[in-house]
PDB file of C-alpha atoms and ligand atoms in Angstrom:
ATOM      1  CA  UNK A  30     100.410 121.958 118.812  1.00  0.00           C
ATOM      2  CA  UNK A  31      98.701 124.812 117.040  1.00  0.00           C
ATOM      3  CA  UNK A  32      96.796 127.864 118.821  1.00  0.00           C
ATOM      4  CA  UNK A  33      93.828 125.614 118.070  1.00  0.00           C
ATOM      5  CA  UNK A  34      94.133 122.347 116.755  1.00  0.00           C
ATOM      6  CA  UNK A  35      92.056 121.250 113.811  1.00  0.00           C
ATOM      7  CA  UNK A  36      90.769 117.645 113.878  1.00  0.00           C
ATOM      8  CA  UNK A  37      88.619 117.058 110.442  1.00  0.00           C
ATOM      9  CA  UNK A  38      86.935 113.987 109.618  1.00  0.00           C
ATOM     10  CA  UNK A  39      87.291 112.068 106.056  1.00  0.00           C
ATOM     11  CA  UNK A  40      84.162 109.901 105.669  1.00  0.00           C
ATOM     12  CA  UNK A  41      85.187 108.731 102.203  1.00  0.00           C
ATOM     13  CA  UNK A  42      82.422 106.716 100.223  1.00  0.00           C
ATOM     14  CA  UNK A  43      81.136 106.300 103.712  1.00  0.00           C
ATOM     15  CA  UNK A  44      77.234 107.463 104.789  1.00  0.00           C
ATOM     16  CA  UNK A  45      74.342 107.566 104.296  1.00  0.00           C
ATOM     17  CA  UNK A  46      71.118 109.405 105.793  1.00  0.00           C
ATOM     18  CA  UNK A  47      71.268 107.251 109.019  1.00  0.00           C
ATOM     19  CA  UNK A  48      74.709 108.065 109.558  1.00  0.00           C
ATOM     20  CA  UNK A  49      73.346 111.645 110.278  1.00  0.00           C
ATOM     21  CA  UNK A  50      72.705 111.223 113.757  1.00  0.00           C
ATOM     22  CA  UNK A  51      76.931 110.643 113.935  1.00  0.00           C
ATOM     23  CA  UNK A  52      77.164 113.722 112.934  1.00  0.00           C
ATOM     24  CA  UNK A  53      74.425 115.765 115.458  1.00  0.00           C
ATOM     25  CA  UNK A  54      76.411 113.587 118.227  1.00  0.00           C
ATOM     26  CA  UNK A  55      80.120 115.375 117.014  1.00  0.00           C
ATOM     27  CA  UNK A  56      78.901 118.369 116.706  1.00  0.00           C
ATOM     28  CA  UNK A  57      77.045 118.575 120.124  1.00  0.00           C
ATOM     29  CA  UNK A  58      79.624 117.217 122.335  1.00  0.00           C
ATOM     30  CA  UNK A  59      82.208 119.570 120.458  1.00  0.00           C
ATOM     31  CA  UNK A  60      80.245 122.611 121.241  1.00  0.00           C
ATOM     32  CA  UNK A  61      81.684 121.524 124.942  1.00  0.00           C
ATOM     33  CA  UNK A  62      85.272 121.477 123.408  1.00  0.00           C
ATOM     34  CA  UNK A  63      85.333 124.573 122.118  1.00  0.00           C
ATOM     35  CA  UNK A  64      89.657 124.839 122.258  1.00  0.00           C
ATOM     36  CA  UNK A  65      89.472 122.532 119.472  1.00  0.00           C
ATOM     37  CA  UNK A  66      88.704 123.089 115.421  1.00  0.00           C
ATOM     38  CA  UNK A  67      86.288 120.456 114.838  1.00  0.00           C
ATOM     39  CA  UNK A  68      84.990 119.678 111.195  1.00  0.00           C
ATOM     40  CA  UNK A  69      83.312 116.686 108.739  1.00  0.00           C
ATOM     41  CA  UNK A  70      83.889 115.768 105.192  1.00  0.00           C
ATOM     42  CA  UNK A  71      81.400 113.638 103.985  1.00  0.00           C
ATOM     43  CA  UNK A  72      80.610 112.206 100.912  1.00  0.00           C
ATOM     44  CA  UNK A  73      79.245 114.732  98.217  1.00  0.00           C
ATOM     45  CA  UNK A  74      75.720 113.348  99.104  1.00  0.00           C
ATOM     46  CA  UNK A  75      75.540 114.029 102.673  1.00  0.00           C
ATOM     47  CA  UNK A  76      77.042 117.720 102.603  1.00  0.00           C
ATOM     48  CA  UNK A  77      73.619 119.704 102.905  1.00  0.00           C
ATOM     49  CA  UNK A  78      72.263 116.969 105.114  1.00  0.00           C
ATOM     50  CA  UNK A  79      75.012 117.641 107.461  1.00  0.00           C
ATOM     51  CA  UNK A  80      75.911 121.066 107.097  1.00  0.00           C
ATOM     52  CA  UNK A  81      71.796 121.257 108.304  1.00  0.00           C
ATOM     53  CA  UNK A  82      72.012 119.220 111.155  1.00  0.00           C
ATOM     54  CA  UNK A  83      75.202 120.713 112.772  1.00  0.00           C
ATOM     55  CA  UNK A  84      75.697 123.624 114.533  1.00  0.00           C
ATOM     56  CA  UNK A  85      79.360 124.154 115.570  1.00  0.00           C
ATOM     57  CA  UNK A  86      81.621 122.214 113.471  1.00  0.00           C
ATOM     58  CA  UNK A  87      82.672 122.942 109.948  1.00  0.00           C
ATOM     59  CA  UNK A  88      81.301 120.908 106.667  1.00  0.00           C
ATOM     60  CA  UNK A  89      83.373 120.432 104.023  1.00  0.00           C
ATOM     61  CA  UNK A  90      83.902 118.167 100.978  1.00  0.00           C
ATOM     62  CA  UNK A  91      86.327 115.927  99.583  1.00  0.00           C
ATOM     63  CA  UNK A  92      87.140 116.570  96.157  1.00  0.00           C
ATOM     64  CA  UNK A  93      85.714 119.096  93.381  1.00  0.00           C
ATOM     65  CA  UNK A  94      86.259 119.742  89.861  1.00  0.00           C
ATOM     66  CA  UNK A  95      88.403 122.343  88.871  1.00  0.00           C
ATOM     67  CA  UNK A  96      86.033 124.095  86.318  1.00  0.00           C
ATOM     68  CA  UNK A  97      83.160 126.071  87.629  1.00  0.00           C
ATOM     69  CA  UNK A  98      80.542 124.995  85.386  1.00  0.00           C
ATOM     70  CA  UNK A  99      79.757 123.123  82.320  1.00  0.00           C
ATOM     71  CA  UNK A 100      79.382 119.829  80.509  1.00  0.00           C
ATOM     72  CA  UNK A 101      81.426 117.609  83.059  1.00  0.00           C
ATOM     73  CA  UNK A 102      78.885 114.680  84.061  1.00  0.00           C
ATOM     74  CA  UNK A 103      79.473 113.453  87.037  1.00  0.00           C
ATOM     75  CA  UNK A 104      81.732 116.392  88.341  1.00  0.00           C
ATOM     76  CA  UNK A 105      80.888 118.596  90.922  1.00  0.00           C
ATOM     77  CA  UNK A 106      82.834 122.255  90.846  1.00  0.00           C
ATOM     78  CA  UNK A 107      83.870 124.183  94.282  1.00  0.00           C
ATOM     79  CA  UNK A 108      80.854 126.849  94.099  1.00  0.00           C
ATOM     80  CA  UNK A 109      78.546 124.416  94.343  1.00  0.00           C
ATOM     81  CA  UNK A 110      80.108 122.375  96.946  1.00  0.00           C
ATOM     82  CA  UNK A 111      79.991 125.936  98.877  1.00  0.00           C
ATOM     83  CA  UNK A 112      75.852 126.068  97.910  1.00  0.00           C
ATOM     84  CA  UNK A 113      75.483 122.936  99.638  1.00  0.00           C
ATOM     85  CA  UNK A 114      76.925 124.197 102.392  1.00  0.00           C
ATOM     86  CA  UNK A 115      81.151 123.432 102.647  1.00  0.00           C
ATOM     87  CA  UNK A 116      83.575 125.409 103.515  1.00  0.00           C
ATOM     88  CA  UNK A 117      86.461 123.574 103.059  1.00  0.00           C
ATOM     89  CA  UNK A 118      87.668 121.642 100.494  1.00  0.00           C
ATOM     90  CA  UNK A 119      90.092 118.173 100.663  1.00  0.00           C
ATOM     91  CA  UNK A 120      92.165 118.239  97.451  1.00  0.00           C
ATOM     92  CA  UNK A 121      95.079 115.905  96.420  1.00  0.00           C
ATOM     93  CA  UNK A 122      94.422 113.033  98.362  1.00  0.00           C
ATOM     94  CA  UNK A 123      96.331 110.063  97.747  1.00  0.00           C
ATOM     95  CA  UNK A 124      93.781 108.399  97.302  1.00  0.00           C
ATOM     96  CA  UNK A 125      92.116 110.646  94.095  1.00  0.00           C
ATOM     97  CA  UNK A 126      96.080 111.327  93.311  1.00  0.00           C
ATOM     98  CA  UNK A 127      96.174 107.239  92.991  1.00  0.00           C
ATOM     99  CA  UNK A 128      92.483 106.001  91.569  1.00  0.00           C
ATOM    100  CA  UNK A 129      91.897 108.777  89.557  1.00  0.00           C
ATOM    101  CA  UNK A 130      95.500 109.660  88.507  1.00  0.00           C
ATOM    102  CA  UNK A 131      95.524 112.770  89.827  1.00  0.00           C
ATOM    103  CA  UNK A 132      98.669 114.595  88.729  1.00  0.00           C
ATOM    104  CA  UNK A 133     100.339 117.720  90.908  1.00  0.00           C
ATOM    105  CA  UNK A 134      99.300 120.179  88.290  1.00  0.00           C
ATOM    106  CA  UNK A 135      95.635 118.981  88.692  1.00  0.00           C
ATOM    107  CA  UNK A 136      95.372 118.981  92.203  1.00  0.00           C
ATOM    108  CA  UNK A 137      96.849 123.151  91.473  1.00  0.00           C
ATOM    109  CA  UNK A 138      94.373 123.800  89.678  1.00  0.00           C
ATOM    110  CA  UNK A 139      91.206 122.562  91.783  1.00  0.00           C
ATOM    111  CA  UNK A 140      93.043 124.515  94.635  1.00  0.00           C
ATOM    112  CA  UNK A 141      92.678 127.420  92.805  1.00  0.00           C
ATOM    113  CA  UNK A 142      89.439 127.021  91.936  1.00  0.00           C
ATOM    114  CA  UNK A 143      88.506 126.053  95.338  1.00  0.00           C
ATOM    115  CA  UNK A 144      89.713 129.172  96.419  1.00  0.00           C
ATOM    116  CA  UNK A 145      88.055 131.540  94.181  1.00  0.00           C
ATOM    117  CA  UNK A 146      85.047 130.293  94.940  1.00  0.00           C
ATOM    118  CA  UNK A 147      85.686 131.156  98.734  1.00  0.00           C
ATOM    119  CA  UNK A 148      86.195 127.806 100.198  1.00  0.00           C
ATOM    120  CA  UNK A 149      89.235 126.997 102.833  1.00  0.00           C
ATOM    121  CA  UNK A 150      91.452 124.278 101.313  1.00  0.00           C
ATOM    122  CA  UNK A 151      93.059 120.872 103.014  1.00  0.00           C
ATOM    123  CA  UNK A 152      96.082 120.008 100.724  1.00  0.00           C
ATOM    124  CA  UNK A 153      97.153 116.231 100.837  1.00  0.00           C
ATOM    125  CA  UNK A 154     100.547 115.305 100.578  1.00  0.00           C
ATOM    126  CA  UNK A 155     101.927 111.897 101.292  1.00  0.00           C
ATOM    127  CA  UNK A 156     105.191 109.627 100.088  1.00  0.00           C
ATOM    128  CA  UNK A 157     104.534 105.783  99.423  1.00  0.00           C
ATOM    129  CA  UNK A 158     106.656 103.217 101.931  1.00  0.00           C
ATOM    130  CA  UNK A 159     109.259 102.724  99.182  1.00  0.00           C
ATOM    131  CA  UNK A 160     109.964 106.604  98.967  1.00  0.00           C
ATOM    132  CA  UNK A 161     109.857 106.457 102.399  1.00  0.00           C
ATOM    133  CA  UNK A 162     113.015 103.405 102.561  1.00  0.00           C
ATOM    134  CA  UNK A 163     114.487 104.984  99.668  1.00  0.00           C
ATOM    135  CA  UNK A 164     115.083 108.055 102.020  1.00  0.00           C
ATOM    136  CA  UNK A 165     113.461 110.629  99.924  1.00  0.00           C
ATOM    137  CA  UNK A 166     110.527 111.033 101.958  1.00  0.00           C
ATOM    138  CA  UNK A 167     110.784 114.942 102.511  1.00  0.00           C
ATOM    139  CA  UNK A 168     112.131 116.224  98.959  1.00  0.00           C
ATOM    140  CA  UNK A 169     109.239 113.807  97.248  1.00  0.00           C
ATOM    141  CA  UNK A 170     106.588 115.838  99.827  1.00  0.00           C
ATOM    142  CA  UNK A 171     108.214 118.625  98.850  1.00  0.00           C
ATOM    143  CA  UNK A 172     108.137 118.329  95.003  1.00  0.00           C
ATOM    144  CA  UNK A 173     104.692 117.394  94.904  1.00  0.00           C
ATOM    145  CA  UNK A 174     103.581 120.394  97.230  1.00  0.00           C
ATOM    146  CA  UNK A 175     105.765 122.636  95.366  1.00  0.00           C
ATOM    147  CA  UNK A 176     103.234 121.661  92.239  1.00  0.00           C
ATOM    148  CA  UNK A 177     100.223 121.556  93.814  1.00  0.00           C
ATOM    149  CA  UNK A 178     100.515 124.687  95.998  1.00  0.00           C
ATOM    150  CA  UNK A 179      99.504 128.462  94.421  1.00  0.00           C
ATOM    151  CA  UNK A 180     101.301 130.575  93.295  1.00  0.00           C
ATOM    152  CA  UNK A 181     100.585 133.000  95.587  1.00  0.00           C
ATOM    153  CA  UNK A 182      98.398 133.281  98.878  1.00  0.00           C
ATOM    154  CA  UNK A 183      96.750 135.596 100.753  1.00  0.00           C
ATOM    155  CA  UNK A 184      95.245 135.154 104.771  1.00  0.00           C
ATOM    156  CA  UNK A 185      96.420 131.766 104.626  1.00  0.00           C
ATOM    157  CA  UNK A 186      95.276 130.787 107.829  1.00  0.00           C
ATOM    158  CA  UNK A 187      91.894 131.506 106.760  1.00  0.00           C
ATOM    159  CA  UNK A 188      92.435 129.372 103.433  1.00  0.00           C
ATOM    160  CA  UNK A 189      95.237 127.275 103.692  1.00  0.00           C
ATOM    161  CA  UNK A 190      95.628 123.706 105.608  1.00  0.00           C
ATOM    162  CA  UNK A 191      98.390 121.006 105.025  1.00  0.00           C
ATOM    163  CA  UNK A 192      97.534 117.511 105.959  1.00  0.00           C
ATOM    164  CA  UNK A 193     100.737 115.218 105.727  1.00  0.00           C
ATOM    165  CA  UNK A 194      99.573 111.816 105.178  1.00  0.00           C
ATOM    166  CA  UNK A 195     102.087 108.991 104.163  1.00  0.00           C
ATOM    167  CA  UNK A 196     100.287 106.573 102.254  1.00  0.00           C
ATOM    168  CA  UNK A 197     101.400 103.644 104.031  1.00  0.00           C
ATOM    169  CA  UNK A 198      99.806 105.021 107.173  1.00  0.00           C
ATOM    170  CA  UNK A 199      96.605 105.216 105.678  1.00  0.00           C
ATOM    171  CA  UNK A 200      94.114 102.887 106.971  1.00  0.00           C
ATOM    172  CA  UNK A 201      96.870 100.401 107.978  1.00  0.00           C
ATOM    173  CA  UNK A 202      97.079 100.638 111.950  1.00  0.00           C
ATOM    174  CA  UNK A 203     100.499 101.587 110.832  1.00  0.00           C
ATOM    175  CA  UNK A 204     102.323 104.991 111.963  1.00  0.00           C
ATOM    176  CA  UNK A 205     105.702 107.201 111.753  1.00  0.00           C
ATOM    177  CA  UNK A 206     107.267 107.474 114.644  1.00  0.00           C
ATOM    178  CA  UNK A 207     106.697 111.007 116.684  1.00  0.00           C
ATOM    179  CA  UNK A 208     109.954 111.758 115.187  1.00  0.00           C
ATOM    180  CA  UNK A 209     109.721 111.506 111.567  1.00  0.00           C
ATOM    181  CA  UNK A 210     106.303 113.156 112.109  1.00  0.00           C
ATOM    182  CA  UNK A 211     108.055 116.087 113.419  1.00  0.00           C
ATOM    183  CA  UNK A 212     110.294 115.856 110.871  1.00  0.00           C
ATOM    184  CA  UNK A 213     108.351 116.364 108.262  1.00  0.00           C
ATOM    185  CA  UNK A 214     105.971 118.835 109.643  1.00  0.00           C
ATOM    186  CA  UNK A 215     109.114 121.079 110.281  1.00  0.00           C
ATOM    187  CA  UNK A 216     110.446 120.269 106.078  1.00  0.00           C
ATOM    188  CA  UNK A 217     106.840 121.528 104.988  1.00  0.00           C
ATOM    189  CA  UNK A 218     107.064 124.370 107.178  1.00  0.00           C
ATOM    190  CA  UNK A 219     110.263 125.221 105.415  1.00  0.00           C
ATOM    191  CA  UNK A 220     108.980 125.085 102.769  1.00  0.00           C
ATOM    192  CA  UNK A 221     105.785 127.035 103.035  1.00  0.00           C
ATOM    193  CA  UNK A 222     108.514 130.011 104.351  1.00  0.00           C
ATOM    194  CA  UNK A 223     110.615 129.372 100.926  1.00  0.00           C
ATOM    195  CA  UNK A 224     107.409 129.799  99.087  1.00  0.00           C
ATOM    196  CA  UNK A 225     105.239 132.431 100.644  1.00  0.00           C
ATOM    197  CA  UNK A 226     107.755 134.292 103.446  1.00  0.00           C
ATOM    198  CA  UNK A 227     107.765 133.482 106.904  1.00  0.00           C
ATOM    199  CA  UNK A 228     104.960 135.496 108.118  1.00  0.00           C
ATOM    200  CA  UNK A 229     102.494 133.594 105.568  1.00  0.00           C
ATOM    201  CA  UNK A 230     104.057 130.409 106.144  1.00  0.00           C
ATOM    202  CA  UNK A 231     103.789 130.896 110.097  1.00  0.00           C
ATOM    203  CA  UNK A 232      99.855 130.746 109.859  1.00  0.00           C
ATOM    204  CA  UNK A 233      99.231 127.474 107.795  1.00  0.00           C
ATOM    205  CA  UNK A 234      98.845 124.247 110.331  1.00  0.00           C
ATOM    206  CA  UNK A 235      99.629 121.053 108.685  1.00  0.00           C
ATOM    207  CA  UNK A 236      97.870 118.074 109.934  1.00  0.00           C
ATOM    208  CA  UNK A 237      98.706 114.762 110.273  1.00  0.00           C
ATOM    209  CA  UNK A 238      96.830 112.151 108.581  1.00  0.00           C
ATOM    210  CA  UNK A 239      97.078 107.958 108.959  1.00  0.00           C
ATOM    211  CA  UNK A 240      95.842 105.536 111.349  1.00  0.00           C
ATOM    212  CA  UNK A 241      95.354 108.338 114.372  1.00  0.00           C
ATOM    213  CA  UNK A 242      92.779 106.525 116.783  1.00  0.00           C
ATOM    214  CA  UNK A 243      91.607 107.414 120.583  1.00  0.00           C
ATOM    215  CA  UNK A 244      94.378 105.575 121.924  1.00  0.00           C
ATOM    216  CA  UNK A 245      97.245 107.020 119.555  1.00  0.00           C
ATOM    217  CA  UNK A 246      95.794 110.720 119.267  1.00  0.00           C
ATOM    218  CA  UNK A 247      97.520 112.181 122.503  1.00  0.00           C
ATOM    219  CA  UNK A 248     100.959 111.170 121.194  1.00  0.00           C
ATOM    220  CA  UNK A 249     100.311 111.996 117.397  1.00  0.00           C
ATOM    221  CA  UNK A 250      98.905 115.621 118.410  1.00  0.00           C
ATOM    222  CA  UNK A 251     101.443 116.731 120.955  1.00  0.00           C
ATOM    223  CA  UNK A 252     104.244 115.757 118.083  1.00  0.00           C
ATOM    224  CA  UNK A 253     106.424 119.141 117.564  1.00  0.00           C
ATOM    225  CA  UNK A 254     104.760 121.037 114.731  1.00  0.00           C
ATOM    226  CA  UNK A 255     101.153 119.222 114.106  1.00  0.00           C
ATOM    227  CA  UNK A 256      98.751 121.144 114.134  1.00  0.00           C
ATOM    228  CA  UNK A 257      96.226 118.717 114.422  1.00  0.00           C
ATOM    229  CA  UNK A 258      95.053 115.320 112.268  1.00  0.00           C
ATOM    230  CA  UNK A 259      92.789 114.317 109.102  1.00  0.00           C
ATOM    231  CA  UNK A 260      91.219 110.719 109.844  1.00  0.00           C
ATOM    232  CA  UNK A 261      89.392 108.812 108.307  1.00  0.00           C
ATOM    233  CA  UNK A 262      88.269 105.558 109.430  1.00  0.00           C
ATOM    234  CA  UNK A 263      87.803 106.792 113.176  1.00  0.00           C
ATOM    235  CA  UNK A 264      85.863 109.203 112.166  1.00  0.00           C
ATOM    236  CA  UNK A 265      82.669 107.301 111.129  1.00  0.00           C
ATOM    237  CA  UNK A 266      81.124 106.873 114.704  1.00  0.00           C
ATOM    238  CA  UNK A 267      80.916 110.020 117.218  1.00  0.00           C
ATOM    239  CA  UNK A 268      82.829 107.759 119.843  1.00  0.00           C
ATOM    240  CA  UNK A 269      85.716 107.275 118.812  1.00  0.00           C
ATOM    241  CA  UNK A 270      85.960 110.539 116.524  1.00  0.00           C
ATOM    242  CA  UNK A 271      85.415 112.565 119.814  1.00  0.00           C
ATOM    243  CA  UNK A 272      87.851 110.385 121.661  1.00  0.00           C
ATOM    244  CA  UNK A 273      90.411 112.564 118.944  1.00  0.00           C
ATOM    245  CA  UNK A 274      88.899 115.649 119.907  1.00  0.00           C
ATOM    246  CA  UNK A 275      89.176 114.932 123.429  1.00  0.00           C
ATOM    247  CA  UNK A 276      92.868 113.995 123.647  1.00  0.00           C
ATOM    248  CA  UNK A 277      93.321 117.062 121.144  1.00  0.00           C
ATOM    249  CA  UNK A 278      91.556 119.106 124.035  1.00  0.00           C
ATOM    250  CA  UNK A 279      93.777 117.594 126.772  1.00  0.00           C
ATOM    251  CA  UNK A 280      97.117 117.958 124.793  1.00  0.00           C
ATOM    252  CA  UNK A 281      96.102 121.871 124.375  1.00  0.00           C
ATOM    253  CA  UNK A 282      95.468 121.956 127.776  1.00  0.00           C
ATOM    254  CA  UNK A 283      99.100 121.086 128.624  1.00  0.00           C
TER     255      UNK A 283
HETATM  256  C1  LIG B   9      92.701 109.479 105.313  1.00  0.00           C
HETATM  257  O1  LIG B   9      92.529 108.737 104.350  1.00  0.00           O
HETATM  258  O2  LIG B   9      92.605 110.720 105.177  1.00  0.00           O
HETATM  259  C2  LIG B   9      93.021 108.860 106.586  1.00  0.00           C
HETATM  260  C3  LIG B   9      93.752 109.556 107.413  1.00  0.00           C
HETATM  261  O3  LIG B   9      92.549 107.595 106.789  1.00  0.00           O
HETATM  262  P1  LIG B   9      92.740 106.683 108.112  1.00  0.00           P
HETATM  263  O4  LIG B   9      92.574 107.590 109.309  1.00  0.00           O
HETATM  264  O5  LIG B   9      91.669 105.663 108.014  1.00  0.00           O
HETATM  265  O6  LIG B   9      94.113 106.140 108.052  1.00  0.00           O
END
């Protein structure tokens, strides 16, 4: 596990208004866990809602345009996720790489965007179950970070996060083993040293993302290389989001 682990919260097209007082209860209970990186991505609409009602943890968003300005209806760029009050980004998740047919060189170029306008970035990558039984897991994570990665980087642990998130994990109750985890984690790190040199690569922490609950979070998070874990649907009520923070605290601890 990472220096300090990272546990981020994906509310999706989840939330409204009354789900702020979710967020006040995070944030206040993780002031008391302060060994752990706590942080909430909710929906566009909630962003300055949030990022006014918390305290400690980070706000971020999950998705932006990779313009900055201009006639895109609909589309909202990285500076003005930043004005509402995020400072971190999601980008290439599978599921905008999926619905919205998000391609590699896309997802590059919102990165990019994302982090000229200042904001920290959490890269998605993920392989389906078939890549996964095909046995080309790790060079299809690779190829697809390889595209959607810049070309260069600077402070990376200051701008950088990985979240590895096989698709088939996501929102199923379904996992890869500790091992494969691992596994994978320690291919991306390669990676990141092929790409940016080991001293760059050494700072990035990659996350896992799929199905990490309270009672699989302890396991998950003291896996050889995570760094800490994206979720999603456990992170839409403060109990059982800071039941992640708390076993993230405890593996720390060890
Ligand atoms: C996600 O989509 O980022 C995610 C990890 O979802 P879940 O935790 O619900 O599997």
């Amino acid at each position: 596990m990472a220096e300090r682990p990272y546990i981020v919260g994906n509310w999706k097209m989840n939330g409204t208004r009354a789900m702020l007082s979710e967020a006040r209860a995070i944030d206040r209970s993780s002031q008391r866990l302060m060994k752990v990186e706590v942080a909430l991505a909710p929906p566009f609409t909630l962003i300055h809602a949030v990022h006014r009602e918390v305290e400690q943890i980070g706000v971020g968003a999950q998705d932006c345009h990779s313009g900055t300005e201009g006639a895109n209806t609909g589309d909202i760029s990285a500076s003005m996720v930043a004005d509402a009050g995020a400072k971190f980004v999601i980008l290439g998740h599978s599921e905008r790489r999926q619905d919205h047919a998000e391609t590699n060189a896309l997802v590059r170029s919102k990165v990019e965007s994302a982090l000229e306008a200042g904001i920290r970035v959490i890269l998605c990558c993920g392989e389906s179950e078939e890549t996964r039984d095909e046995g080309k897991a790790e060079s299809f994570v690779a190829r697809q970070l390889k595209g959607s990665l810049p070309e260069s980087l600077d402070n990376a642990d200051e701008v950088l996060t990985i979240a590895y998130e096989p698709i088939w994990a996501i929102g199923t109750g379904r996992t890869p083993t500790v091992e494969d985890i691992s596994a994978m984690h320690r291919s991306i790190r390669a990676l990141l040293v092929e790409l940016y040199g080991e001293e760059m690569a050494a700072q990035v922490r990659i996350l896992y993302g799929g199905s990490v609950n309270p009672d699989n979070a302890k396991e998950l998070l003291a896996a050889d290389e995570v760094g800490g874990a994206l979720v999603g649907g456990a992170s839409l009520t403060a109990e059982s989001f800071l039941g992640i923070v708390l076993a993230a605290a405890e593996v720390q601890e060890q």
